[in-house]
XYZ file of C-alpha atoms in Angstrom:
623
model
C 75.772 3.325 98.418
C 76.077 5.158 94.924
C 79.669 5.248 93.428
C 81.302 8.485 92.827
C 82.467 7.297 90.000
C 81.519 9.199 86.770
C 79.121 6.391 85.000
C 77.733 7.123 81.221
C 74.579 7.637 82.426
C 75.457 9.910 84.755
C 77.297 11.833 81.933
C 73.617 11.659 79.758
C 72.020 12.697 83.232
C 74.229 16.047 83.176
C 73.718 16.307 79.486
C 69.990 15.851 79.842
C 69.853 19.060 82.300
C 71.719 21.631 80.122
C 70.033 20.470 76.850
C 72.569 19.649 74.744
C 72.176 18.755 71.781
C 75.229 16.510 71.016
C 75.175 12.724 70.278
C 73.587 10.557 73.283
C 75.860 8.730 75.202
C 73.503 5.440 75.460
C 73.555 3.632 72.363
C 70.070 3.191 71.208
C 69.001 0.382 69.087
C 68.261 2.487 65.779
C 71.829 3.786 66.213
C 75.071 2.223 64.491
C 76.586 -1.182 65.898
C 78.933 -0.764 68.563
C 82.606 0.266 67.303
C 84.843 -2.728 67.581
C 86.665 -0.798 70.518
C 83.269 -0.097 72.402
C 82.516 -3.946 71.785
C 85.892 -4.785 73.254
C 85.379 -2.730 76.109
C 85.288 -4.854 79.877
C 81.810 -4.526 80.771
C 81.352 -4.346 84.680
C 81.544 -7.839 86.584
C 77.719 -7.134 88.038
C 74.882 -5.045 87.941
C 75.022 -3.863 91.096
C 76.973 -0.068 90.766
C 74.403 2.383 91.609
C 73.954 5.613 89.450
C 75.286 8.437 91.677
C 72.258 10.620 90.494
C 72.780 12.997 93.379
C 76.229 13.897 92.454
C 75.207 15.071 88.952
C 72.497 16.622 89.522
C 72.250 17.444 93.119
C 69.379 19.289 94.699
C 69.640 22.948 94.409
C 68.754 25.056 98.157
C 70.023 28.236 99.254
C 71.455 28.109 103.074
C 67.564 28.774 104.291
C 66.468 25.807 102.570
C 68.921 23.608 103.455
C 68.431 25.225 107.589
C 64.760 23.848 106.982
C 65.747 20.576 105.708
C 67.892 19.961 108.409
C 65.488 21.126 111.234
C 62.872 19.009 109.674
C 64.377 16.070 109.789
C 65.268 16.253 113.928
C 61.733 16.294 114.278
C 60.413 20.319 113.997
C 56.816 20.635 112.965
C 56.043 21.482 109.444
C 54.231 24.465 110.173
C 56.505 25.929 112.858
C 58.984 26.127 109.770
C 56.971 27.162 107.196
C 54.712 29.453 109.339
C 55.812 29.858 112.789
C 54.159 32.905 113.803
C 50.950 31.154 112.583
C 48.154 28.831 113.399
C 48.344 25.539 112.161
C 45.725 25.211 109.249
C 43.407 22.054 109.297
C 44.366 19.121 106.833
C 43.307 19.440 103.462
C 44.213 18.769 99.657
C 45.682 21.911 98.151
C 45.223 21.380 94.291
C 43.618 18.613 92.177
C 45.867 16.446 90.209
C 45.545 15.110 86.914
C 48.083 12.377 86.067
C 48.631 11.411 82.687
C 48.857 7.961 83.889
C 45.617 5.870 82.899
C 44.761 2.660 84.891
C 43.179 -0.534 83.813
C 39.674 -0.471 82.534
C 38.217 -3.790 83.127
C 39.692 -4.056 86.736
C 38.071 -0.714 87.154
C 34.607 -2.137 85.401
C 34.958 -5.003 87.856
C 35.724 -3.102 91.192
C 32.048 -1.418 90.004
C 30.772 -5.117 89.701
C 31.928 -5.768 93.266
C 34.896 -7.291 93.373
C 38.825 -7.104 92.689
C 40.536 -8.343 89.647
C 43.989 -9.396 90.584
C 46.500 -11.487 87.985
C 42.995 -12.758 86.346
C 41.244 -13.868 89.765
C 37.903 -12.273 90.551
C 37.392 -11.481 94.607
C 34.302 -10.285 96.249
C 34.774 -7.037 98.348
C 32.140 -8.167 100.297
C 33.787 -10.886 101.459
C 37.458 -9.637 101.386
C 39.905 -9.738 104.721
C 41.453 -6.438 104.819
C 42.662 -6.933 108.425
C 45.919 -6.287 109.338
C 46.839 -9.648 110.502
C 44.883 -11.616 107.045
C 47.785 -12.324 104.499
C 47.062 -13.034 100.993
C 49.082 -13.588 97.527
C 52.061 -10.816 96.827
C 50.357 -9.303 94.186
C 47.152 -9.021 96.275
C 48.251 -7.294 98.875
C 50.176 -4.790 96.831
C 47.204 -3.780 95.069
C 44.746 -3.792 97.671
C 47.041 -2.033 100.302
C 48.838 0.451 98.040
C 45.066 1.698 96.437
C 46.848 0.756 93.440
C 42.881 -0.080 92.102
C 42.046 3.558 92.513
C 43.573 4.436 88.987
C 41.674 1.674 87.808
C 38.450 2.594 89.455
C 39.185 6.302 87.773
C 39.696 4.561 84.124
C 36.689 3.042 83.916
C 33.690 5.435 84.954
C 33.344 9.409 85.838
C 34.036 10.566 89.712
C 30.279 10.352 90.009
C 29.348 6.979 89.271
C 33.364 5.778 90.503
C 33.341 7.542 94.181
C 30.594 5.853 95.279
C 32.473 2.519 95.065
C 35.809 3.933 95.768
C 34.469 5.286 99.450
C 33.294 1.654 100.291
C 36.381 0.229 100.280
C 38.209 3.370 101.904
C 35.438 3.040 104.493
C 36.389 -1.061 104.949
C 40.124 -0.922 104.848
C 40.383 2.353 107.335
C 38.140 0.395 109.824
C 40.716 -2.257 109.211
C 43.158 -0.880 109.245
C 43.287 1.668 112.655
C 46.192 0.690 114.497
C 49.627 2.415 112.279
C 52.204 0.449 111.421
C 51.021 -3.181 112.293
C 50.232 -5.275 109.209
C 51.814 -5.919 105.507
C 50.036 -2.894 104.744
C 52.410 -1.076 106.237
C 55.178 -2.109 104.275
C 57.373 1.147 103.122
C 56.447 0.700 99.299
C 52.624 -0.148 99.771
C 52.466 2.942 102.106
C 54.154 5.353 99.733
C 52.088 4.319 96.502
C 48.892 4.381 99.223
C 49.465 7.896 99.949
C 50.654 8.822 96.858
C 46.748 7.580 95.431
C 45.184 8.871 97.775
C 46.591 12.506 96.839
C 46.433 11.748 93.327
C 42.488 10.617 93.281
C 41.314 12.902 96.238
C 38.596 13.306 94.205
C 37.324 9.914 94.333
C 37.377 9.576 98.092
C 37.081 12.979 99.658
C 34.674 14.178 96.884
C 31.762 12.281 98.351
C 28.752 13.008 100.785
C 30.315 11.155 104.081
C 31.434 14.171 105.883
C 33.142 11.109 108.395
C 34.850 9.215 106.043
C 36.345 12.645 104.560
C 37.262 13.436 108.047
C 38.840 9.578 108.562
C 40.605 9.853 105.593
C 42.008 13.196 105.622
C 43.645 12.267 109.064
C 44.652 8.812 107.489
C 46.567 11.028 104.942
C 48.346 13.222 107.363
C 49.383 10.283 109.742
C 50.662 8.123 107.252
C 52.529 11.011 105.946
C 54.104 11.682 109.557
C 54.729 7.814 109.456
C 56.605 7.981 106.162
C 58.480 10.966 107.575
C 60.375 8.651 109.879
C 60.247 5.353 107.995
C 61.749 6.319 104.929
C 65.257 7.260 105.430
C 65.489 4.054 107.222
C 64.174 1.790 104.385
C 66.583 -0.135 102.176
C 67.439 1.051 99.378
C 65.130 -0.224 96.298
C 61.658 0.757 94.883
C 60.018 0.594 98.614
C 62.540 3.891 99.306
C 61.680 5.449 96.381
C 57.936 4.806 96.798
C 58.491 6.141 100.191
C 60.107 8.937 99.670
C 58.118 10.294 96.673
C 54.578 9.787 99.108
C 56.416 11.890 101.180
C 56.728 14.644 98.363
C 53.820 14.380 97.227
C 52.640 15.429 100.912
C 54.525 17.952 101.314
C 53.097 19.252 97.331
C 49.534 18.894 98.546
C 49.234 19.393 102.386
C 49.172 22.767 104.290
C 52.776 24.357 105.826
C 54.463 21.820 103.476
C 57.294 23.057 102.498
C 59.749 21.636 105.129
C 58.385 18.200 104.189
C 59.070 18.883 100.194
C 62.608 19.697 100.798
C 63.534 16.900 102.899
C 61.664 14.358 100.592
C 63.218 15.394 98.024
C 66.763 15.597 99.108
C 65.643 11.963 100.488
C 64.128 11.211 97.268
C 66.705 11.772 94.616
C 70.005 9.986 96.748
C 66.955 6.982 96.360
C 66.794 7.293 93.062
C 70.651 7.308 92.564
C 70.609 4.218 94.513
C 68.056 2.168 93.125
C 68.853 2.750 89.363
C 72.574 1.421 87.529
C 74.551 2.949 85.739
C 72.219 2.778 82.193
C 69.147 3.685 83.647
C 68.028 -0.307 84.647
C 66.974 -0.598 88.238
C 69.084 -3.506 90.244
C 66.368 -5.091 90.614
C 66.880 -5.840 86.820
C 62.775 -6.225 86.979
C 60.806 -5.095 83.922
C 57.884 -4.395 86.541
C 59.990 -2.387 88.346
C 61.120 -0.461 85.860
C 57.852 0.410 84.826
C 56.031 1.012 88.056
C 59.186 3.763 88.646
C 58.443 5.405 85.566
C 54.414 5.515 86.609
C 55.777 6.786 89.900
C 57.675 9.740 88.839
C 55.022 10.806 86.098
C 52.560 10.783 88.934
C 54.720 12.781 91.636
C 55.785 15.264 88.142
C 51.884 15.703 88.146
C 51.600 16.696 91.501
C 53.890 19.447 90.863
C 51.668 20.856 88.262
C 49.407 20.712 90.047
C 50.287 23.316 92.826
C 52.953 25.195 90.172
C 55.887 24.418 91.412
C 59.148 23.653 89.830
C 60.104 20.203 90.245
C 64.137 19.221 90.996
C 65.575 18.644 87.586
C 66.932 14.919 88.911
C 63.073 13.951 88.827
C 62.805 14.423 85.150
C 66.561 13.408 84.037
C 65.672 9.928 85.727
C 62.057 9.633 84.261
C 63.921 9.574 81.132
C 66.984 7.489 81.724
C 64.379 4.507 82.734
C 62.442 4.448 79.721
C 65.173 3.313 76.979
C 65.962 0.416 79.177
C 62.426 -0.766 79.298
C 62.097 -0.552 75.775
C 65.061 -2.675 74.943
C 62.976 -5.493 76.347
C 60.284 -5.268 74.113
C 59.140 -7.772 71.301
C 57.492 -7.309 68.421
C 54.311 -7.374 70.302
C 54.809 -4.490 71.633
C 54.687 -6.517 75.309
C 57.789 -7.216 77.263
C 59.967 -10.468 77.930
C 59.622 -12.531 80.807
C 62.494 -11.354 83.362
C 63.036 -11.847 87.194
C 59.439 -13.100 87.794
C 56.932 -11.324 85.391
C 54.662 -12.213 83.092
C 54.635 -10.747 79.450
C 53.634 -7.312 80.714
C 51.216 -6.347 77.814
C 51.838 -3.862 75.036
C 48.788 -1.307 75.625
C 50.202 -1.117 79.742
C 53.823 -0.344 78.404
C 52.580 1.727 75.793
C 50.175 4.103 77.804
C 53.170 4.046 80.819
C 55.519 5.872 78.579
C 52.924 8.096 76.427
C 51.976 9.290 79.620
C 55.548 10.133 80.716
C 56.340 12.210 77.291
C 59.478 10.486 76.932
C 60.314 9.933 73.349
C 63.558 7.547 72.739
C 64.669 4.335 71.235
C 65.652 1.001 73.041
C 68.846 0.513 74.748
C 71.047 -1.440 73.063
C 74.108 -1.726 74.762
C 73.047 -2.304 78.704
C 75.458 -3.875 80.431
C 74.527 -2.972 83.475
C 70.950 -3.741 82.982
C 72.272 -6.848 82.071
C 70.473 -7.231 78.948
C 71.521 -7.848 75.260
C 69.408 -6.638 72.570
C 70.328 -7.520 68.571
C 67.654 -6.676 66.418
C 67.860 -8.007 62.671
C 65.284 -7.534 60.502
C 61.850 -8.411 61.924
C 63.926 -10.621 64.107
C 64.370 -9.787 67.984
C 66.726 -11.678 70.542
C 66.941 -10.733 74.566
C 69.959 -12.419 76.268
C 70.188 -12.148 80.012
C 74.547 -11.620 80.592
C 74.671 -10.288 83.198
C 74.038 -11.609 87.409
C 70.610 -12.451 88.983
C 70.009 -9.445 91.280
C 71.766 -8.939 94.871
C 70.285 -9.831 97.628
C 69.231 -6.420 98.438
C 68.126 -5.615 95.131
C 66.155 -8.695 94.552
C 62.222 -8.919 94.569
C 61.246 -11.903 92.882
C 64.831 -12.959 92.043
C 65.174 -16.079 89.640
C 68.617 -18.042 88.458
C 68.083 -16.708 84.573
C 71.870 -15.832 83.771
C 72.480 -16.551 79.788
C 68.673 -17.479 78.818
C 67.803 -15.403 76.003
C 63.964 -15.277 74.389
C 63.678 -14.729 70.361
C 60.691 -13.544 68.526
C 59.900 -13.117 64.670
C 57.665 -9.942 64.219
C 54.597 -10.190 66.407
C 55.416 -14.102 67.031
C 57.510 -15.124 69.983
C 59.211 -18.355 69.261
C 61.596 -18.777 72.211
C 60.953 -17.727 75.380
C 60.782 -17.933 79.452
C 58.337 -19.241 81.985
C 58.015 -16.170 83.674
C 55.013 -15.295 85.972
C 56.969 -16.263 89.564
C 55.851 -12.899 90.769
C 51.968 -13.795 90.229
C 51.602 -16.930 91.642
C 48.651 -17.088 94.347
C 46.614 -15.965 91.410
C 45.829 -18.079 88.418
C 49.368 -19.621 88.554
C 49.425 -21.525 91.620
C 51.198 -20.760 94.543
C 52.779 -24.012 94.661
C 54.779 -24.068 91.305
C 55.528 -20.134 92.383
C 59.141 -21.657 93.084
C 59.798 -23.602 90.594
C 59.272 -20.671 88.020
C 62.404 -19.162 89.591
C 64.333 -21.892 88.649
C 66.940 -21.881 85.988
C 65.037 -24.966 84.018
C 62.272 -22.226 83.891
C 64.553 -20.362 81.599
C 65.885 -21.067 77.884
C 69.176 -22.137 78.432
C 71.286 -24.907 79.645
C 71.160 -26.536 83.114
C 73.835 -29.226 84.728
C 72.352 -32.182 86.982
C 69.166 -30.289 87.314
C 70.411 -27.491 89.915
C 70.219 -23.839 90.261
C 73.032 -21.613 88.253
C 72.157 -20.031 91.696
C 70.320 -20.750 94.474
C 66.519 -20.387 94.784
C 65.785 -19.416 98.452
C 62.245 -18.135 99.904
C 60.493 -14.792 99.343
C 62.082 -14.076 96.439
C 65.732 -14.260 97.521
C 69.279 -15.600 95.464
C 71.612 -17.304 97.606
C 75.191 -18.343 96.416
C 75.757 -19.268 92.240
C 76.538 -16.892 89.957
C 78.685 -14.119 90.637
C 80.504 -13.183 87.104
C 79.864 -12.353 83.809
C 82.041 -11.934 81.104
C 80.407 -10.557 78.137
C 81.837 -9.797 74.453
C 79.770 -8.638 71.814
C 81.352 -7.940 68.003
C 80.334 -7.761 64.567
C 81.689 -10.769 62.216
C 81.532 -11.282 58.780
C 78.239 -13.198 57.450
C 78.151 -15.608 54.276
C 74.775 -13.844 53.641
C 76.509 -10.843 52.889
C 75.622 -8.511 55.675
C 77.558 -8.507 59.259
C 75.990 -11.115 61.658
C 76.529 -9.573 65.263
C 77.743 -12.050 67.962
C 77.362 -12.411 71.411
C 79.758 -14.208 73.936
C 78.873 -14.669 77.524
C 80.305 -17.171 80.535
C 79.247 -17.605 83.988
C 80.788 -19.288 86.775
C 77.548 -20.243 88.530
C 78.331 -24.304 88.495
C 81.958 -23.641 88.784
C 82.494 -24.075 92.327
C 79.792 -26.918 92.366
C 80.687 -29.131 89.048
C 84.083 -27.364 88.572
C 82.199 -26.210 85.502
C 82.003 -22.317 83.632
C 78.971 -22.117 81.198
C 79.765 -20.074 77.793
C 77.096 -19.344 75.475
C 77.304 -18.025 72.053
C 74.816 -16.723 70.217
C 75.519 -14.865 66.622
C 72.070 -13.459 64.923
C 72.374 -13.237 61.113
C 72.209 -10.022 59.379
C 68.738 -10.267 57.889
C 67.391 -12.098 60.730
C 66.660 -15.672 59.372
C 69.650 -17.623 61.148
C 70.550 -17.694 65.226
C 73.350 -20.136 65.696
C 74.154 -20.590 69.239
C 76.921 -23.148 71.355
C 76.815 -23.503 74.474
C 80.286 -24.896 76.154
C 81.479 -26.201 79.702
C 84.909 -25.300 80.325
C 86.418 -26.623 83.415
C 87.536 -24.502 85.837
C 91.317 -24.861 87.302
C 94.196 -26.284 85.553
C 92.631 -30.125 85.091
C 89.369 -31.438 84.640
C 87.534 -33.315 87.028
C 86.738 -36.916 85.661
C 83.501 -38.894 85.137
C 80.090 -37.505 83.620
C 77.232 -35.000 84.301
C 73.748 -34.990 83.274
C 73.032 -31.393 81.528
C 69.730 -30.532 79.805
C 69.452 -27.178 77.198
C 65.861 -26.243 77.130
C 63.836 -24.238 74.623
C 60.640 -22.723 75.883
C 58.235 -22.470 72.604
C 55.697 -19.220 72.506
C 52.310 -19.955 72.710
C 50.835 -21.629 69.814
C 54.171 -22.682 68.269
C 53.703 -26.179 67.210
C 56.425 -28.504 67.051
C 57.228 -31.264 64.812
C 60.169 -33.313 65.350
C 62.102 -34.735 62.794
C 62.560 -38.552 62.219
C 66.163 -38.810 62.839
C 65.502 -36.712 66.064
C 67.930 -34.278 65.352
C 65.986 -31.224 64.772
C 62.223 -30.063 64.709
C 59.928 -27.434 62.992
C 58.264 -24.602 64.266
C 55.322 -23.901 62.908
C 54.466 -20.153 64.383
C 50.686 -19.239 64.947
C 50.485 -16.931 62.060
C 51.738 -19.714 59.395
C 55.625 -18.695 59.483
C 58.070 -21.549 59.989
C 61.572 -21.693 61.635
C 63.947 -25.011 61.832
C 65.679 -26.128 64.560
C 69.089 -28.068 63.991
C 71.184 -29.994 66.178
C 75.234 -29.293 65.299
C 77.729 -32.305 65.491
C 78.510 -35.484 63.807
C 75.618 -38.697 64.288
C 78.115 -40.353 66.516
C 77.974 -37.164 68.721
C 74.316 -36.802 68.344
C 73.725 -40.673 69.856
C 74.758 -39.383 72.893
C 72.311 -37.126 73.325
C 68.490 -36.936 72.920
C 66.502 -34.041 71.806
C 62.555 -34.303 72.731
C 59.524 -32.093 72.821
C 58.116 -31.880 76.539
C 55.213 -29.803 78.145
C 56.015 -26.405 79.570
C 53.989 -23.131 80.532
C 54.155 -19.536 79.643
C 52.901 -16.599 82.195
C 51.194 -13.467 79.876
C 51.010 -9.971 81.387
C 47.664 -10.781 83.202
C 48.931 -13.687 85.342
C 47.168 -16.077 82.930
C 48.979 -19.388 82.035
C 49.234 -20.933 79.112
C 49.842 -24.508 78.197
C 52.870 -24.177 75.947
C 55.742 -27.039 74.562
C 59.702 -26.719 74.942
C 62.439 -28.367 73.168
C 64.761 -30.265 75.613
C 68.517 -31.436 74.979
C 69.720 -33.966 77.320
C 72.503 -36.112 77.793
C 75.724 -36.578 79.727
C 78.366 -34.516 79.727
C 82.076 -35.076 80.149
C 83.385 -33.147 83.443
C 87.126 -32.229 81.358
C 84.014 -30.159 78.930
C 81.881 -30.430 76.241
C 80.416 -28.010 73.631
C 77.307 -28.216 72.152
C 75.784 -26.419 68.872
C 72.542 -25.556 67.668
C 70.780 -23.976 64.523
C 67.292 -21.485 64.318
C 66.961 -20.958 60.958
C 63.813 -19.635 59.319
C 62.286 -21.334 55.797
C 58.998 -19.877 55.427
C-alpha cells in the first residue's frame, strides 16, 4: 500500500511534470556533500515505504473516461465501449513499434545457430521441453517464457533472415503451450513481458509466410491479453504487477476497440508503479536487475505509444526517470554494476545501452536511503555499502542476508567485492551452491558463529534477522588535508540470537587512497551475556587480485590486475592480534553473464567476547 505521505521523490516526481528548473531534490553524486543537518537527518528504519506515485501525479480522465474504466473492469467488452454501435473488428497489430531498446547480439547469433544462450549455457531448441508441466532453472524459464530472446533474435540479423527462426519457436512453444493459465509460463511477470514482445516484434512473428501460425498467434495475443485483464489487479505488488499491467497497455495501444483496455491498464499500471518503487526511485526489491529490467519496460511500453501517437500518462515518464539515478549509484568504474540481492556484475555495455535507450540523462544517487545503498566516491576510488534491510518478504526475489557488506573498486579494478550470481544458478553456477550465495559469508562483511544476519529460506525468501538500520553519514576532518566522509551503520540482525548489534564504520579518505573501517559488537540490553563467539570478517578479492600475505600475518598486499597495489592492515596491539588469525581462502565471483570465476578472499577469524569487541582494519593504496 503506498504512503500518503509526501516522500522527496515524490516532490522530484511533481517537479519533473511542470519542468522546473530549480535544484533537484535527490542528491546526485557530482553534487556537494550532504549538509551536516541533511547527514544528521533519521533515515527511515527500512526500505519498504512505497512511493505514492499515483497521488502526485495521478491519471488525468474526464467523467467519460473514468465511466469506461469502471465498466471495463466489471467485465464489458472492449469494443462495446469503444464502438458499440459497431462490429467487432478481427485481431490485428495497429502500428509497428520501434523500441530504442537493443537486445543481446551473440544470444541472438546463437538462437540463429539453434539453440538458447542462457547465463553462458548453450541449449538446443531442438531438443528443448517447452511443456507446461517441464521446469527448468529461474533464469531459463524467464527468458524462454517471457520471449525475452526475441530482442535478441532482432539484434543480431534483419527481420528476413531473424523471422524465420523466430516463427519456429513461436510455432513449438504455442503447441506447448495450448491450455491458458497452467504452467510457470503463466506466471503474471513472464506473461506481461510475453505479450509485451510479442507486440513489440510483431514483425518477427506475424511478418512471415505461415498464414496459421499468424492466425495462432494473433489469437495467442488477444487471449493472453483477456487473461492479463483479470490477473493483474490481483497480482502482488512487485515487478510481476508492473509487467502485467504494462502488457495490458500495450494491448490496449496496439489491438482494435482498445481504448477501454488503455485506461484501465493504466490507472492499474501507475498505482503499480507507486507500489513497487521507494521513496528515491529504488524498487523494494532493492535488485539491480530489477531496476533495470523496469527501466527496459517502460522505454518499451513509451515506444508503443509512439507508435500509434498517443500521449502517454505523464507518471510513465516521471518514473522512467526516477529509476535511472538509483541504478547508476551502483556502478563501478567498469561501467558494470555491483553484486546485490542475487546478480551477477550486470555488464557495462547492457547498463549502458538500457539507459541510452531511455534518454534519461542524470548522475548517480548519492544519498539513497531508501534504496539502501551508500555511495562515496573519492577520487578514482568507489565504495557501495549495503545500510539498509534485506528486502520484505513480499518484495523479495532472490533475497540474500547482505546488510553492511560494502564492495570497493579503484578505477576500472574492483578490489573488494560480493559473491553475487544467486539469481543464475542452474546455469554455469550450479544449482546446488545457488543457496549458499545468499548467505551473509557470501558477502564482505562480518559474520558471528557462521549464521545468517537473516535467515536464508527457499525460493528466494528472508525469514526473521535483520529488521533495523541505523545509518549516519558526516564529513570529518582528514590529516591528508581534504574532508574524509564517514559512514556509520548498525544492525540488530544477531541481536535477538547472540544478544549482539553489528556496527560498521567505514570513513573513505578524501583523495581516495585510505578506507579505514571497524566493525564492533555491542551487546544488546543492559549486561552482556558471558563466554565467547566465533565471528569471521571476510573480504571477497576481484578477479585477478593477487594476494600476498605478510609474514607477521597481520596484513596482505593486493596486487590489482592492471599493476596497482593496495595494503591491507590489521588495527590493534600484537597481543590483540594473537587472538585472531587473518588468512587468504578460496572464494568465487558471479560476472554479468552467469560465468564464475575462481577468485581469493581475505578472512578474519577468531573469538569474540559476548560483553563486545571491536575490530579495525586499514585499505590503503601504495602504488
Amino acid at each position: 500500500m503506498a504512503t500518503l505521505l509526501r516522500s522527496p521523490a515524490a516532490a522530484r516526481a511533481e517537479a519533473l511534470v511542470e519542468r522546473a528548473a530549480d535544484a533537484p531534490l535527490l542528491m546526485l553524486s557530482d553534487t556537494p556533500e550532504p549538509t551536516a543537518e541533511q547527514a544528521d537527518a533519521p533515515p527511515p528504519a527500512e526500505p519498504g515505504r512505497a512511493l505514492a506515485l499515483s497521488d502526485v501525479i495521478a491519471v488525468k480522465s474526464g467523467p467519460g473516461e473514468a465511466l469506461i474504466r469502471w465498466a471495463y473492469r466489471l467485465g464489458v467488452p472492449g469494443h462495446a465501449l469503444a464502438a458499440p454501435f459497431r462490429r467487432p473488428q478481427a485481431v490485428r497489430v495497429l502500428a509497428t513499434v520501434t523500441s530504442p531498446n537493443r537486445g543481446d547480439r551473440a544470444a541472438g547469433t546463437a538462437l540463429r545457430a539453434g539453440h538458447f544462450l542462457i547465463h553462458g549455457v548453450r541449449l538446443p531448441i531442438a531438443s528443448f521441453d517447452f511443456s507446461a508441466p517441464a521446469r527448468h532453472a529461474p533464469g531459463v524459464e524467464r527468458v524462454v517464457h517471457s520471449f525475452g530472446w526475441l530482442a535478441d533474435l532482432a539484434a543480431s540479423a534483419a527481420r528476413a533472415e531473424a523471422s524465420s527462426v523466430a516463427e519456429r519457436i513461436a510455432t513449438l512453444w504455442l503447441h506447448s503451450h495450448r491450455d491458458i493459465g497452467k504452467g510457470p509460463a503463466w506466471e503474471a511477470e513472464y506473461t506481461g513481458l510475453r505479450l509485451m514482445a510479442w507486440l513489440v516484434h510483431a514483425p518477427l512473428v506475424l511478418g512471415g509466410t505461415d498464414k496459421t501460425l499468424k492466425s495462432r498467434m494473433l489469437a495467442a495475443i488477444a487471449e493472453t491479453a483477456g487473461w492479463l485483464d483479470k490477473r493483474a489487479p490481483k497480482e502482488p505488488a512487485g515487478f510481476g504487477q508492473v509487467a502485467a499491467f504494462a502488457g495490458v497497455v500495450a494491448a490496449g495501444l496496439l489491438l482494435p476497440h482498445g481504448k477501454p483496455r488503455r485506461l484501465f491498464g493504466e490507472a492499474g499500471l501507475v498505482k503499480a508503479l507507486g507500489d513497487m518503487v521507494g521513496e528515491d526511485g529504488g524498487v523494494l526489491s532493492r535488485c539491480p536487475a530489477a531496476q533495470l529490467d523496469a527501466i527496459r519496460l517502460l522505454t518499451d511500453l513509451l515506444a508503443c505509444y509512439d507508435a500509434v501517437d498517443i500521449t502517454p500518462p505523464p507518471a510513465l515518464a516521471v518514473m522512467r526517470e526516477l529509476l535511472v539515478p538509483p541504478l547508476l549509484a551502483l556502478r563501478h568504474g567498469d561501467g558494470a554494476l555491483g553484486n546485490w540481492q542475487g546478480q551477477g556484475a550486470i555488464s557495462a555495455e547492457r547498463v549502458s545501452a538500457a539507459i541510452e535507450a531511455s534518454g534519461v540523462r542524470t548522475r548517480p544517487l548519492a544519498l539513497a536511503a531508501g534504496w539502501g545503498y551508500s555511495r562515496i566516491k573519492a577520487g578514482d576510488t568507489l565504495l557501495q555499502f549495503d545500510t539498509a534491510p534485506p528486502p520484505r518478504a513480499k518484495h523479495a526475489r532472490v533475497g540474500c542476508a547482505s546488510t553492511l557488506a560494502f564492495e570497493l573498486s579503484d578505477g576500472p579494478q574492483r578490489i573488494i567485492v560480493n559473491c553475487g550470481g544467486a539469481a543464475l544458478a542452474g546455469g554455469l553456477v550450479p544449482a546446488r551452491i545457488g543457496q549458499g550465495l545468499r548467505a551473509t559469508a557470501a558477502f564482505s562483511t562480518l559474520v558471528l558463529d557462521n549464521a545468517n544476519s537473516t535467515a536464508v529460506q527457499l525460493n528466494g525468501q528472508l525469514g526473521k534477522g535483520v529488521e533495523t538500520v541505523e545509518l549516519e553519514r558526516r564529513q570529518i576532518a582528514s590529516r591528508r588535508g581534504r574532508e574524509a566522509t564517514r559512514i556509520e551503520a548498525a544492525h540488530d540482525g544477531y541481536a535477538g540470537r547472540f544478544g549482539l548489534s553489528h556496527r560498521r564504520i567505514l570513513t573513505l579518505s578524501g583523495d581516495g587512497t585510505e578506507l579505514a573501517g571497524e566493525d564492533i559488537l555491542v551487546p544488546v540490553g543492559k549486561s552482556g551475556k558471558r563466554g565467547k563467539i566465533a565471528f569471521a570478517l571476510r573480504f571477497h578479492l576481484g578477479r585477478g587480485v593477487e594476494v600476498q600475505l605478510a609474514p607477521d600475518k597481520r596484513g596482505a598486499s593486493l596486487l590489482l590486475p592492471d599493476g596497482r597495489l593496495w595494503q591491507f592492515r590489521l588495527g590493534g596491539d600484537r597481543g590483540e592480534a594473537d587472538a585472531i588469525t587473518l588468512s587468504a581462502e578460496d572464494s568465487l565471483w558471479v560476472d554479468g553473464e552467469g560465468r564464475p570465476h575462481a577468485t581469493e578472499q581475505l578472512v578474519i577469524e577468531g573469538l569474540a567476547l559476548r560483553s563486545g569487541g571491536q575490530f579495525s582494519w586499514l585499505f590503503r593504496k601504495t602504488g
